[in-house]
GROMACS .gro file of C-alpha atoms in nm:
model
  114
    1GLU     CA    1   0.980  -1.882   0.661
    2MET     CA    2   0.683  -1.801   0.440
    3TYR     CA    3   0.740  -1.549   0.161
    4CYS     CA    4   0.570  -1.220   0.250
    5GLY     CA    5   0.622  -1.018  -0.068
    6LYS     CA    6   0.896  -0.798   0.073
    7LEU     CA    7   1.190  -0.715  -0.151
    8THR     CA    8   1.515  -0.816   0.021
    9ARG     CA    9   1.882  -0.733  -0.029
   10GLU     CA   10   1.937  -1.095  -0.127
   11THR     CA   11   1.680  -1.074  -0.406
   12VAL     CA   12   1.829  -0.752  -0.542
   13THR     CA   13   2.179  -0.902  -0.524
   14GLU     CA   14   2.059  -1.207  -0.717
   15LYS     CA   15   1.894  -0.988  -0.983
   16VAL     CA   16   2.187  -0.750  -1.040
   17GLY     CA   17   2.469  -1.000  -0.980
   18HIS     CA   18   2.645  -0.812  -0.699
   19ALA     CA   19   2.584  -0.622  -0.375
   20PHE     CA   20   2.740  -0.288  -0.478
   21PHE     CA   21   2.402  -0.116  -0.508
   22GLU     CA   22   2.555   0.231  -0.541
   23HIS     CA   23   2.661   0.131  -0.895
   24VAL     CA   24   2.324  -0.010  -1.001
   25ARG     CA   25   2.151   0.198  -1.269
   26GLU     CA   26   1.880  -0.046  -1.379
   27VAL     CA   27   1.685  -0.317  -1.196
   28ASN     CA   28   1.433  -0.561  -1.341
   29LEU     CA   29   1.202  -0.695  -1.066
   30VAL     CA   30   0.925  -0.837  -1.285
   31SER     CA   31   0.682  -1.105  -1.163
   32LEU     CA   32   0.822  -1.152  -0.813
   33LYS     CA   33   0.487  -1.110  -0.628
   34LEU     CA   34   0.630  -0.805  -0.453
   35LYS     CA   35   0.412  -0.608  -0.211
   36ASP     CA   36   0.687  -0.402  -0.049
   37VAL     CA   37   0.991  -0.243  -0.213
   38GLU     CA   38   1.091  -0.025   0.082
   39ILE     CA   39   1.453  -0.143   0.058
   40LEU     CA   40   1.482   0.080  -0.250
   41THR     CA   41   1.459   0.384  -0.020
   42SER     CA   42   1.814   0.312   0.093
   43LYS     CA   43   2.071   0.574  -0.012
   44GLU     CA   44   2.252   0.292  -0.188
   45PHE     CA   45   1.992   0.308  -0.466
   46HIS     CA   46   2.007   0.683  -0.534
   47GLY     CA   47   2.183   0.618  -0.866
   48LEU     CA   48   1.899   0.403  -0.995
   49ARG     CA   49   1.772   0.534  -1.331
   50GLU     CA   50   1.543   0.258  -1.457
   51LEU     CA   51   1.316   0.036  -1.248
   52ASN     CA   52   1.083  -0.231  -1.381
   53LEU     CA   53   0.826  -0.354  -1.127
   54ASP     CA   54   0.576  -0.495  -1.378
   55ASN     CA   55   0.346  -0.780  -1.279
   56ASN     CA   56   0.375  -0.766  -0.899
   57VAL     CA   57   0.114  -0.692  -0.631
   58LEU     CA   58   0.222  -0.343  -0.528
   59THR     CA   59  -0.052  -0.118  -0.393
   60ASN     CA   60   0.146   0.205  -0.354
   61LEU     CA   61   0.458   0.376  -0.481
   62CYS     CA   62   0.521   0.600  -0.180
   63SER     CA   63   0.859   0.444  -0.103
   64LEU     CA   64   0.996   0.533  -0.449
   65SER     CA   65   0.980   0.910  -0.405
   66GLY     CA   66   1.343   0.922  -0.286
   67LEU     CA   67   1.477   0.780  -0.613
   68VAL     CA   68   1.565   1.123  -0.748
   69ASN     CA   69   1.760   0.998  -1.052
   70LEU     CA   70   1.491   0.758  -1.169
   71SER     CA   71   1.393   0.840  -1.527
   72VAL     CA   72   1.200   0.524  -1.620
   73LEU     CA   73   0.952   0.354  -1.388
   74ARG     CA   74   0.741   0.062  -1.505
   75CYS     CA   75   0.465  -0.062  -1.275
   76ASN     CA   76   0.224  -0.223  -1.520
   77TYR     CA   77  -0.001  -0.499  -1.387
   78ASN     CA   78   0.009  -0.414  -1.018
   79ARG     CA   79  -0.266  -0.305  -0.778
   80ILE     CA   80  -0.165   0.057  -0.741
   81GLU     CA   81  -0.398   0.248  -0.510
   82ARG     CA   82  -0.160   0.522  -0.403
   83LEU     CA   83   0.095   0.740  -0.583
   84GLY     CA   84   0.284   0.947  -0.333
   85SER     CA   85   0.043   1.065  -0.063
   86ASP     CA   86  -0.276   1.072  -0.271
   87PRO     CA   87  -0.508   0.785  -0.365
   88VAL     CA   88  -0.524   0.702  -0.735
   89ARG     CA   89  -0.818   0.865  -0.908
   90SER     CA   90  -0.946   0.807  -1.258
   91ASP     CA   91  -0.699   1.070  -1.378
   92ALA     CA   92  -0.376   0.895  -1.278
   93ALA     CA   93  -0.168   1.147  -1.474
   94THR     CA   94  -0.264   1.415  -1.222
   95ASP     CA   95  -0.153   1.192  -0.933
   96LEU     CA   96   0.186   1.136  -1.094
   97ARG     CA   97   0.281   1.491  -1.000
   98SER     CA   98   0.321   1.384  -0.638
   99LEU     CA   99   0.549   1.099  -0.744
  100SER     CA  100   0.767   1.310  -0.970
  101ARG     CA  101   0.812   1.627  -0.762
  102THR     CA  102   1.168   1.543  -0.665
  103SER     CA  103   1.300   1.407  -0.993
  104SER     CA  104   1.293   1.437  -1.368
  105ARG     CA  105   1.114   1.113  -1.446
  106LYS     CA  106   1.068   1.087  -1.818
  107GLU     CA  107   0.861   0.771  -1.838
  108VAL     CA  108   0.611   0.624  -1.592
  109LYS     CA  109   0.398   0.328  -1.698
  110LEU     CA  110   0.105   0.210  -1.486
  111GLY     CA  111  -0.103   0.013  -1.734
  112GLY     CA  112  -0.304  -0.298  -1.658
  113GLY     CA  113  -0.357  -0.411  -1.304
  114GLY     CA  114  -0.674  -0.449  -1.115
   0.00000   0.00000   0.00000
């Protein structure tokens, strides 16, 4: 089957070394050509505090809004067009409000990309 850019349970298991996602606090998903990370909306990932999605092909971060304990989110070098429900404007900091309404994110990085 051709790779479609969708993050799978198998990929997460491989990256963290086990399938007990409730205990995962940090995930590094750099350079995997990801387009879809919807699996992270699962309640199993509610304990996630740090997520690195640098250098993928993500176009939106809507599916991450349920990660209420996330304090560090890195999405540098992606194709982000949407943060939450609003399209990205030149003032991305304003758009981050929609992404961080439900949590106390301390660090969000969206540099690079194109």
